[in-house]
Short mmCIF file of C-alpha atoms in Angstrom, two decimals:
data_model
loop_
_atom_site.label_atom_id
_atom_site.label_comp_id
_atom_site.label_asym_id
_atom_site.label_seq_id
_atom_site.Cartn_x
_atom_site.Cartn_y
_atom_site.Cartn_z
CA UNK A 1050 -3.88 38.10 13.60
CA UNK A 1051 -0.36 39.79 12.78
CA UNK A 1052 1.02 39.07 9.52
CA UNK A 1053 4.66 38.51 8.88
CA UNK A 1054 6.66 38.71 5.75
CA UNK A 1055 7.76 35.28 3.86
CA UNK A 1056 10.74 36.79 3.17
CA UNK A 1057 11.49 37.70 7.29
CA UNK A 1058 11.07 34.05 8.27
CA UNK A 1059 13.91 31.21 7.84
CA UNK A 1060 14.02 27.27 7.81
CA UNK A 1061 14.45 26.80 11.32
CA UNK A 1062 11.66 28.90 12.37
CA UNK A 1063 9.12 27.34 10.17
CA UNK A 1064 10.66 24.01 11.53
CA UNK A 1065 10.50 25.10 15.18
CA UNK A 1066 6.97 26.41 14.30
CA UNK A 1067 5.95 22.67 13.01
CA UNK A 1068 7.18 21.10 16.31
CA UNK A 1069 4.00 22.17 17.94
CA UNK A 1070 1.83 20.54 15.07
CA UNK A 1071 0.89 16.77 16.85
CA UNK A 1072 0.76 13.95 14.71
CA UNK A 1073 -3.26 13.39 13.95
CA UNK A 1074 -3.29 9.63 14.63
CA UNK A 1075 -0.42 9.39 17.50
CA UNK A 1076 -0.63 13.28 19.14
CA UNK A 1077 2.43 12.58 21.40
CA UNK A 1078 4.58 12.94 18.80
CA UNK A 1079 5.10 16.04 16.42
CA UNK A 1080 5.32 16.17 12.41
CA UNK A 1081 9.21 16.86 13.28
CA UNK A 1082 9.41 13.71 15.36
CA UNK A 1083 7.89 11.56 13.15
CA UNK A 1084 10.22 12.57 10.74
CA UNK A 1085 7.74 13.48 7.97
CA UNK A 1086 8.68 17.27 7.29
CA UNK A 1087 11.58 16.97 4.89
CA UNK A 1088 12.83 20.01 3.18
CA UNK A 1089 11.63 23.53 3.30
CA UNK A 1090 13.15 25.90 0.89
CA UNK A 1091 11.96 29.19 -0.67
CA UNK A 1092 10.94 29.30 -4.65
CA UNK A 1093 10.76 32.66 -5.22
CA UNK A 1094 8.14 34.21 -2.89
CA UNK A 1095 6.82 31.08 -1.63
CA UNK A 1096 7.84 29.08 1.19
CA UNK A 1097 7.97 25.09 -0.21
CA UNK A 1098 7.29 22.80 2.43
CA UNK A 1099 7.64 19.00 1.46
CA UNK A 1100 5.90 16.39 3.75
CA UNK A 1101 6.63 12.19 3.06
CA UNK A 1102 3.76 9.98 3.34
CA UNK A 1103 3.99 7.49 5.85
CA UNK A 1104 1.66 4.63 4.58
CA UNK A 1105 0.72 5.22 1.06
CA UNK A 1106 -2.95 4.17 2.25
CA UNK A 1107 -2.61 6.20 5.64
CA UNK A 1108 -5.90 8.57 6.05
CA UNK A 1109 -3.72 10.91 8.21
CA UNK A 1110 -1.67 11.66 5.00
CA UNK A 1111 -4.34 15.19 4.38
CA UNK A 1112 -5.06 15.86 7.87
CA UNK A 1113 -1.45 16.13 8.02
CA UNK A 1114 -1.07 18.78 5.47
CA UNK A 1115 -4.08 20.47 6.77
CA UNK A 1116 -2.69 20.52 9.57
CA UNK A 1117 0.33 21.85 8.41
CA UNK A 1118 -1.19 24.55 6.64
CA UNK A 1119 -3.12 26.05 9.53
CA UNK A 1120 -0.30 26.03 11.52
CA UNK A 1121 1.69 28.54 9.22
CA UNK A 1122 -1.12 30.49 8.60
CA UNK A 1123 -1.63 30.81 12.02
CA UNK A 1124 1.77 31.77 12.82
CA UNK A 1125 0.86 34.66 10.75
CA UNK A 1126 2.01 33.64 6.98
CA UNK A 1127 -0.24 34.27 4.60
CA UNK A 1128 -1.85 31.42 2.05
CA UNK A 1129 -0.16 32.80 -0.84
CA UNK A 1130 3.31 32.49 1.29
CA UNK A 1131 3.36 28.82 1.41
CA UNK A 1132 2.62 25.38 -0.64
CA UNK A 1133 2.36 21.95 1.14
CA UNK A 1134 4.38 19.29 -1.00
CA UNK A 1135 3.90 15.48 -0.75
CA UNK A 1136 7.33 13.89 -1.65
CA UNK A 1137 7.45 10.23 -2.22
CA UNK A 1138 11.13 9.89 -2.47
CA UNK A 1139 13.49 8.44 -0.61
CA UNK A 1140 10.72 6.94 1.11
CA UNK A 1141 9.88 7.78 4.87
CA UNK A 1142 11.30 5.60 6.84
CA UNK A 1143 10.48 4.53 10.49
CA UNK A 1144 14.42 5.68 10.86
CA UNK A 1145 13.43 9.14 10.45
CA UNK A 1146 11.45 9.25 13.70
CA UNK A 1147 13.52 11.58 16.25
CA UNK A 1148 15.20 9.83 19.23
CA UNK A 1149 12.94 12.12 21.30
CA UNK A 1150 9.84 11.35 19.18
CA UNK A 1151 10.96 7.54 19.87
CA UNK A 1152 10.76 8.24 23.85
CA UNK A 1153 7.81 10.02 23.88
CA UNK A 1154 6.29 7.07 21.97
CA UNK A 1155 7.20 4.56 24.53
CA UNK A 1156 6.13 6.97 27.63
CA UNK A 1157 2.90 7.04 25.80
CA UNK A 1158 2.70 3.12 25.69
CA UNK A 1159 3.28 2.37 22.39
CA UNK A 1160 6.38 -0.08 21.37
CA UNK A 1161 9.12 1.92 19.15
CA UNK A 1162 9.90 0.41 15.91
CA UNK A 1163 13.76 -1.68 16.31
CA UNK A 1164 15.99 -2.64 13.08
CA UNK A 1165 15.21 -6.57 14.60
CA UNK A 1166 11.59 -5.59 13.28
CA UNK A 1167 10.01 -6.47 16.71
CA UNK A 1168 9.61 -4.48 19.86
CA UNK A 1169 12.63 -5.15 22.48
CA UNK A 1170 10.33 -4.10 25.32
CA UNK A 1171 7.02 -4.04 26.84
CA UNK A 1172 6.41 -0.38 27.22
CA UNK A 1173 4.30 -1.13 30.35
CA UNK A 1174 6.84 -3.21 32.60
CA UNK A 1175 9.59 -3.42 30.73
CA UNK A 1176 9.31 -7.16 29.92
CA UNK A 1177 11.08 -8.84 26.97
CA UNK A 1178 9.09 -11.58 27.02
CA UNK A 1179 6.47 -10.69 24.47
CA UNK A 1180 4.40 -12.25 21.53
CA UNK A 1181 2.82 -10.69 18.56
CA UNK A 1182 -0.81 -10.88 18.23
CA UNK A 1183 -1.32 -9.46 15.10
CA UNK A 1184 0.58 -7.56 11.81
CA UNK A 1185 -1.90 -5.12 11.75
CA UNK A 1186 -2.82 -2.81 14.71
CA UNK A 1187 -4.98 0.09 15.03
CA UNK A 1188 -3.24 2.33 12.53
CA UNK A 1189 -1.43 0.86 9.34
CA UNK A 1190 2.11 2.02 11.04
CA UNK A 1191 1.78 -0.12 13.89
CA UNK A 1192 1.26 -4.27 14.65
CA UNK A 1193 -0.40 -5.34 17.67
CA UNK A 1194 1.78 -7.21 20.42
CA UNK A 1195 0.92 -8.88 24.28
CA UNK A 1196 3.01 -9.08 27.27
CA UNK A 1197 3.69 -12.65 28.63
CA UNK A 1198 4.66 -10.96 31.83
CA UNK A 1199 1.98 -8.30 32.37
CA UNK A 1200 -0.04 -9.74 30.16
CA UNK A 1201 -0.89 -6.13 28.64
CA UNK A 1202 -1.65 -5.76 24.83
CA UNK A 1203 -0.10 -2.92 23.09
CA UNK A 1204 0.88 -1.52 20.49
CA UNK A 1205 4.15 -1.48 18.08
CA UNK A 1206 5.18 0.97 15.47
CA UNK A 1207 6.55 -1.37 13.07
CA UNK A 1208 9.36 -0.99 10.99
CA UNK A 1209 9.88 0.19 7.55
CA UNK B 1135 9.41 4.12 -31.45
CA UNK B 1136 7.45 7.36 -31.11
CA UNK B 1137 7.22 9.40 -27.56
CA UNK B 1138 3.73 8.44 -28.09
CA UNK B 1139 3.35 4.96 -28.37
CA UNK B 1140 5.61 4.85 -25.48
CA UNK B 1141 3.59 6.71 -23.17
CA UNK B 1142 1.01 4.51 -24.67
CA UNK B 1143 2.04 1.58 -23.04
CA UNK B 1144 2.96 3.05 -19.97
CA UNK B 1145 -0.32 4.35 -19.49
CA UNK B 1146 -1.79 0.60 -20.09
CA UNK B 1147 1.10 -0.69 -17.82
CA UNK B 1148 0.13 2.04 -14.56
CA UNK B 1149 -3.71 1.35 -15.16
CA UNK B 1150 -3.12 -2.78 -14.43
CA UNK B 1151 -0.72 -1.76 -11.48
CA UNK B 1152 -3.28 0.04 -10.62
CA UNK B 1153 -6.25 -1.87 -10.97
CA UNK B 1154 -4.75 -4.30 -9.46
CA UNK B 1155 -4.32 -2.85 -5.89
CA UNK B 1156 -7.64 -1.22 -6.57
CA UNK B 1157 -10.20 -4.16 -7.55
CA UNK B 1158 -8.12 -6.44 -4.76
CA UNK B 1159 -8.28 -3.75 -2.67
CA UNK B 1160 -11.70 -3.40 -2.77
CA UNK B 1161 -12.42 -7.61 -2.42
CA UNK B 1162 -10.11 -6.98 0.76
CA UNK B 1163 -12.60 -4.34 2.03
CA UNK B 1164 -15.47 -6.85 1.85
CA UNK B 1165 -14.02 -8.53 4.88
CA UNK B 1166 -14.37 -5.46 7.13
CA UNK B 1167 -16.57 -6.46 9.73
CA UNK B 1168 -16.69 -9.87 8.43
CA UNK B 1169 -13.44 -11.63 9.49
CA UNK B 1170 -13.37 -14.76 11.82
CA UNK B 1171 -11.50 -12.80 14.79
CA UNK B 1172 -11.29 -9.14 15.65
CA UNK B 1173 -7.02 -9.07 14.65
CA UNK B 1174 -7.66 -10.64 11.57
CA UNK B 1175 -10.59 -7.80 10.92
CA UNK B 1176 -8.12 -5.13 11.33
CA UNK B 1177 -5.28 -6.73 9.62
CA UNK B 1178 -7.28 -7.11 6.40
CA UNK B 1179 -8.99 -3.52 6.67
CA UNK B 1180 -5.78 -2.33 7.18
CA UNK B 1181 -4.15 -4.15 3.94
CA UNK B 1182 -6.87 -3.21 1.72
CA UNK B 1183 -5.81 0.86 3.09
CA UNK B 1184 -2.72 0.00 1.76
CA UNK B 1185 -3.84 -1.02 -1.62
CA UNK B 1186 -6.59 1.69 -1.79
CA UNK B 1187 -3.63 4.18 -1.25
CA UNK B 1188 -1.31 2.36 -3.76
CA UNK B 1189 -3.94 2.92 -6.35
CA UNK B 1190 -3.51 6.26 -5.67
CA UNK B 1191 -0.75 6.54 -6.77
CA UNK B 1192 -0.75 4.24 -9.69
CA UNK B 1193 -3.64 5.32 -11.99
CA UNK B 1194 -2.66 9.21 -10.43
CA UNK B 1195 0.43 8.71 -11.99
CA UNK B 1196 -1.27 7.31 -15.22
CA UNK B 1197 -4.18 10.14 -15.32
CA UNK B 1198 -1.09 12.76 -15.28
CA UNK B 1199 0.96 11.02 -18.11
CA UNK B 1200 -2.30 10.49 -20.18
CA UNK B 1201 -3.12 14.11 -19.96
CA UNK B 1202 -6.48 14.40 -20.65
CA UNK B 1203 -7.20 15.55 -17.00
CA UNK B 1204 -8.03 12.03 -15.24
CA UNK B 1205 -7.65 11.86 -11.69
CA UNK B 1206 -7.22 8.80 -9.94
CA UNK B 1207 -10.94 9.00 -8.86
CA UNK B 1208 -12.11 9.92 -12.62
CA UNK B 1209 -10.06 6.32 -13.73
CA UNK B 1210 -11.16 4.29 -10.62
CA UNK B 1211 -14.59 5.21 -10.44
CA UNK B 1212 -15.70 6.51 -14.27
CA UNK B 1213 -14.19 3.88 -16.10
CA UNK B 1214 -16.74 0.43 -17.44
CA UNK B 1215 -15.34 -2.81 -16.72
CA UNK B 1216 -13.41 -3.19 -20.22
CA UNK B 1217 -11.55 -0.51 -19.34
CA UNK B 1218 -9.82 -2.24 -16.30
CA UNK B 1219 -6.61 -3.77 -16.63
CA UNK B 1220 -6.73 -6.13 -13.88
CA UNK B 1221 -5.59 -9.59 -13.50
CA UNK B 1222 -8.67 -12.02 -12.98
CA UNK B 1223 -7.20 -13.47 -10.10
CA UNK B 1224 -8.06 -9.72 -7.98
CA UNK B 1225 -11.65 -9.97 -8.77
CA UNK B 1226 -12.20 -13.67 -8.07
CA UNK B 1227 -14.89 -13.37 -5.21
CA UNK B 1228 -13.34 -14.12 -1.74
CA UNK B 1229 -14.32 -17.22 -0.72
CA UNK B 1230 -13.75 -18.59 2.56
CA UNK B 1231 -10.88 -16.77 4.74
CA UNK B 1232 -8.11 -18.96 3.59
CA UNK B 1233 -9.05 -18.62 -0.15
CA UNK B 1234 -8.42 -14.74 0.10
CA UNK B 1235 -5.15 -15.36 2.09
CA UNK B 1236 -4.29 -17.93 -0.75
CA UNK B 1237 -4.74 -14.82 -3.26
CA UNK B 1238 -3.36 -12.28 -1.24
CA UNK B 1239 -0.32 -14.68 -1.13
CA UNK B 1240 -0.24 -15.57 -4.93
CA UNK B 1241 -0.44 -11.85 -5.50
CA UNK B 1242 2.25 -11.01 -2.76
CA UNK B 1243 4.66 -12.72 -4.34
CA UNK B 1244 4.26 -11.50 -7.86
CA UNK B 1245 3.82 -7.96 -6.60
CA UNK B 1246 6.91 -7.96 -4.49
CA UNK B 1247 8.88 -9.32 -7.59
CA UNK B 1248 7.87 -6.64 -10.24
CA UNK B 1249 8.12 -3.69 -7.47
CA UNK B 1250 11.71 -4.78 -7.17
CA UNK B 1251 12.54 -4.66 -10.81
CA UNK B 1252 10.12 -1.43 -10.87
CA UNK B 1253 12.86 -0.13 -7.89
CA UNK B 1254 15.53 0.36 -11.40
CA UNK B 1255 13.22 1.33 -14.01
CA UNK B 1256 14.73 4.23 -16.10
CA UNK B 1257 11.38 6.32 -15.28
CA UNK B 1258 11.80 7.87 -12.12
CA UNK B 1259 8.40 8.48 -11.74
CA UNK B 1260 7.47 4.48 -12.06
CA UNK B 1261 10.85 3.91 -9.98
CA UNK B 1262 9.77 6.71 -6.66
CA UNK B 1263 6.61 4.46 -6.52
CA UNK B 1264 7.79 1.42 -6.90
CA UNK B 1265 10.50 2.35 -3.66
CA UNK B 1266 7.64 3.66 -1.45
CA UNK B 1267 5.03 0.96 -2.50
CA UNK B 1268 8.00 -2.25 -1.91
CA UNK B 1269 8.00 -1.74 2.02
CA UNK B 1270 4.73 -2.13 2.11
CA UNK B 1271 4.32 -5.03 -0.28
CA UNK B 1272 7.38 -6.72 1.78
CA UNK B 1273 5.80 -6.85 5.13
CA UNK B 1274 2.39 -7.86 3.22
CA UNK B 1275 4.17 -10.87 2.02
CA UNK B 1276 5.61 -12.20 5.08
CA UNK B 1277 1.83 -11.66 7.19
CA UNK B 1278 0.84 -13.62 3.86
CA UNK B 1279 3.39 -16.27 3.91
CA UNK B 1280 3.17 -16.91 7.53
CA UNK B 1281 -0.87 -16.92 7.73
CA UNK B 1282 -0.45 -19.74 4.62
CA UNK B 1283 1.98 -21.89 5.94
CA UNK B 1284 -0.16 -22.06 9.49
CA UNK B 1285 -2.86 -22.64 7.94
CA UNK B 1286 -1.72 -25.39 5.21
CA UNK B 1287 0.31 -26.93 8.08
CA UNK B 1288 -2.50 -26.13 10.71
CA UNK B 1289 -5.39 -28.89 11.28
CA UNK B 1290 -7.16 -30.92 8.72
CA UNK B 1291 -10.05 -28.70 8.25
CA UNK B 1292 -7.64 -25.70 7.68
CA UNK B 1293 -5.48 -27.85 5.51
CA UNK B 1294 -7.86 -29.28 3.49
CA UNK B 1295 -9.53 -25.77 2.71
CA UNK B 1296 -6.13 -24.33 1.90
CA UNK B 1297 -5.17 -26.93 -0.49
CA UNK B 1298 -8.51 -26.50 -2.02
CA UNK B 1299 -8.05 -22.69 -2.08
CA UNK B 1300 -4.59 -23.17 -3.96
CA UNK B 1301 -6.46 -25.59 -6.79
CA UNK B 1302 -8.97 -23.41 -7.30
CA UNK B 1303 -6.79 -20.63 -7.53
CA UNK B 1304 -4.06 -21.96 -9.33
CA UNK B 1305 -5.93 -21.68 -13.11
CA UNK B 1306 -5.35 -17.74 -12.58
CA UNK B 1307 -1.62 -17.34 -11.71
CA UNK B 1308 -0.33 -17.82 -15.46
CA UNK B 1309 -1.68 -14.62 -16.37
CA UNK B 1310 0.61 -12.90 -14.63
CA UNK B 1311 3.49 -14.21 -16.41
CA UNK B 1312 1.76 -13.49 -19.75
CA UNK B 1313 3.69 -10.81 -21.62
CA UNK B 1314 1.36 -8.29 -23.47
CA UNK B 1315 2.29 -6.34 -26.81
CA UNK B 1316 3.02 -3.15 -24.29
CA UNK B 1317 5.56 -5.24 -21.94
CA UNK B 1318 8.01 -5.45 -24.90
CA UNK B 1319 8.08 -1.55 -25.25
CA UNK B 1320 8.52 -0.49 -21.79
CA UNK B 1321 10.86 -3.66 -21.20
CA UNK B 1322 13.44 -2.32 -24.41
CA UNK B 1323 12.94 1.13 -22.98
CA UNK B 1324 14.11 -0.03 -19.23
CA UNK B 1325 10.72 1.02 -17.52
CA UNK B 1326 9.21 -2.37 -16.45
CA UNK B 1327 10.15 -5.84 -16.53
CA UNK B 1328 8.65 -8.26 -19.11
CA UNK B 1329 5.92 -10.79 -16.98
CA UNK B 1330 7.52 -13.87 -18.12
CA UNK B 1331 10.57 -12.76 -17.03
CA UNK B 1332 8.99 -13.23 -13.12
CA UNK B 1333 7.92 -16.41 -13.87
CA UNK B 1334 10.82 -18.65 -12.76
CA UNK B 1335 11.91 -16.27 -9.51
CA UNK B 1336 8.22 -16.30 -8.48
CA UNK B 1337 8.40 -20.08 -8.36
CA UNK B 1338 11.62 -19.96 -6.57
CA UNK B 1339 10.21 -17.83 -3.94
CA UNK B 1340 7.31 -19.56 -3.47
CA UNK B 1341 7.20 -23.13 -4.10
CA UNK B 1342 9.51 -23.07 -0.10
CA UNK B 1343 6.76 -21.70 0.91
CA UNK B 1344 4.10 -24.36 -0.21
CA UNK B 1345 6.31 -26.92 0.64
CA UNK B 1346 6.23 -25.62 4.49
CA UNK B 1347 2.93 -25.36 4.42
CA UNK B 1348 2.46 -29.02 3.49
CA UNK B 1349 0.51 -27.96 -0.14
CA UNK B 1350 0.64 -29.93 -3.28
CA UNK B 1351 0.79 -27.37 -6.04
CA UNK B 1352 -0.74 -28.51 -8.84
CA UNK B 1353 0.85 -28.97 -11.78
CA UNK B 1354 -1.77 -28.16 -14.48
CA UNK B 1355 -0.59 -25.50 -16.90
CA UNK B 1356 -4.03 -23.43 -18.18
CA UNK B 1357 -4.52 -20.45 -17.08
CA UNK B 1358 -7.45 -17.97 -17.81
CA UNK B 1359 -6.46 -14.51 -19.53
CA UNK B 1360 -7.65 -11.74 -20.50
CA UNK B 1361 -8.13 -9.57 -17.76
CA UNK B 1362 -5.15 -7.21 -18.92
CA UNK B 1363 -6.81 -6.04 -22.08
CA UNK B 1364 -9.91 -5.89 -20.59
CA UNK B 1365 -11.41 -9.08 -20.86
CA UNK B 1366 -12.54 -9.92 -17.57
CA UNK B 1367 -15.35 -12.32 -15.38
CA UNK B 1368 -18.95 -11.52 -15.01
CA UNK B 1369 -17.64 -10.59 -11.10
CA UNK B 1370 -15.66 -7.40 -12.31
CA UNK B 1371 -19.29 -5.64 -12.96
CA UNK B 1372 -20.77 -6.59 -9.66
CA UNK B 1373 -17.49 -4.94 -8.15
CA UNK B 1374 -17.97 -1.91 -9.91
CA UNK B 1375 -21.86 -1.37 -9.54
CA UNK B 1376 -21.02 -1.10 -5.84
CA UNK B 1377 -17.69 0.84 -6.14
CA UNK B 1378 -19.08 3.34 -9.08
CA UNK B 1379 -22.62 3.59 -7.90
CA UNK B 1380 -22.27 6.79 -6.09
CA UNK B 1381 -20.35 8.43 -8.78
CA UNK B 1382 -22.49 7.21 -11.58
CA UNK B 1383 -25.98 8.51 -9.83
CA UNK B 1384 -24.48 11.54 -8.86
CA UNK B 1385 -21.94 12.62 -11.15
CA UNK B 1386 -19.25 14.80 -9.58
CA UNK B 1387 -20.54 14.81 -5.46
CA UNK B 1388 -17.95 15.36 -3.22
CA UNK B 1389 -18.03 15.21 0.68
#
């Protein structure tokens, strides 16, 4: 593997870079969709890259800087180039997921998280006659929902 | 007042926030696998995440500020049971399925309180926690709040357990309200809010809430103590022989 030189990378590359790292729990979606890469600045020689926790309890939280971490090192940055932050404030926010990340969750069937705190949609047929099953869904970032119409179950990234 | 004694008290103050997401967090887990539909399963696996993840932060924050080199895992798992800071009410075994909703709800509603004083408190350390943790709190009250009033207003059977959930539980809410020597400090210095302080907003948001839900509070004024200084039930051991055990027979193992 070819190394390259902290100093001959910028922001936007690392950013572009952490585009192609999936979201563990929800792969349609990229770190950058989801909104959880915040700032990435140099200190000195190293490259600071700060990452908001979703759901304080959320076991993707180290996968995701894992994750993170190979990435740049595979890009060719050594481990001494770089340092993973987690940043609790301003909280992450389910407004910080991209409007693209927000299509590519409903292509992928699950409900995008709406200010009214419930889904507008059924991502299957397109339905707005829905009812929540449950608060809690598969992952702590989303509830579980039905379709009158369809009658499908999915799921919805609530809001936060 | 000395930098000392200060950080004193805050220490005391993180380890019962975080004892208290940690030992309820724990009774939560207990339901995994256990709960009377598959929803309901994953709701309250997913809740006791939360306050797993909550402690983290908590007692990681208190371990730092301490510094003697505690993690979060030395505090939660190498500490003996008069070392916790927990209410009683969060180690109170579970009961039926409505009395843990009943104490997820009494707990809800004093937890969403003191996170939103917590939001302004002058250390902004205690305050970045207290604005992540909130959200989460928030939408645990209102699956809470909703599951009670169904349930109090739901059949007799669920009714009658509910009400007898809230009597039984009702003997452990005053301690929350019960202001400790520490609570003064941090309340002149800004940090946290003084218990009793909570007292009449908690009733305000609640007492709606029992009303909907067709439940007779009761009005009887005792309430057990002790749990904040480490005075706590014979259940607190039982928790912690199961939570501890791996760390106590083999000190240090990682995976």
């Amino acid at each position: 593997m070819s190394m390259v030189q902290a100093s001959a990378v910028n922001e936007s590359e690392i950013r572009q870079w952490l585009e192609e790292v999936p979201d563990p729990e929800i792969p349609v979606v990229s770190l950058v969709d989801l909104g959880v890469i915040r700032e990435i600045k140099r200190d000195g020689d190293t490259w600071l890259v700060n990452v908001a926790p979703t759901y304080s309890g959320c076991p993707a939280t180290r996968i995701i800087h894992d994750d993170v971490r190979a990435k740049l090192y595979e890009k060719g940055l050594r481990p001494s180039d770089f340092q993973v932050v987690s940043v609790l404030s301003p909280p992450w926010s389910t407004d910080w997921i991209s409007k693209s990340g927000r299509q590519k969750l409903a292509d992928y069937g699950i409900a995008p998280p709406q200010p009214s705190g419930k889904p507008k949609a059924c991502p299957q047929c397109g339905s707005s006659d829905l009812e929540l099953v449950s608060q809690f869904g598969s992952t702590p970032c989303k509830a579980s929902w039905r379709c009158r119409s369809c009658l499908e179950p999915f799921d919805y990234f609530k809001c936060i | 007042m000395s930098d000392d004694t200060l950080n004193k008290a805050l220490f005391e103050f993180l380890c019962r926030m975080g004892d208290n997401t940690l030992v309820l967090g724990h009774r939560v887990s207990e339901w995994c696998g256990h709960a009377p539909v598959l929803e309901e399963d994953i709701a309250l696996a997913n809740m006791s995440l939360d306050l797993i993840g909550q402690t983290q932060l908590w007692l990681g924050l208190a371990g730092e500020l301490e510094g003697a080199g505690r993690s979060a895992d030395d505090l939660a798992y190498l500490r003996d049971a008069f070392d916790f800071r927990n209410l009683l009410l969060v180690e109170l075994p579970n009961g039926d399925f409505g009395k843990t909703l009943m104490r997820q709800f009494l707990f809800d509603g004093f937890q969403s309180l003191i996170l939103t004083e917590l939001t302004r408190s002058s250390n902004e350390r205690v305050k970045e926690i207290a604005l992540k943790v909130k959200k989460e709190v928030t939408y645990h009250l209102e699956r809470s709040s909703d599951l009670v009033v169904r349930l109090g207003d739901g059949n007799e059977e669920s009714h009658r357990r509910m009400q007898q959930a809230l009597n039984e539980l009702w003997p452990y809410v005053g301690e929350m309200f019960i202001d400790e020597p520490e609570d003064k400090l941090l309340s002149e210095a800004a940090i946290a809010p003084l218990p009793s302080s909570l007292k009449a907003r908690w009733e305000t948001l609640m007492r709606p809430y029992f009303a909907q839900a067709k439940l007779n509070v009761p009005d009887e004024g005792y309430a057990h103590k002790g749990g904040k200084h480490g005075t706590h039930s014979e259940h607190l051991g039982f928790i912690l022989a199961e939570m501890q055990f791996l760390q106590r027979a083999y000190p240090g193992s990682t995976w």
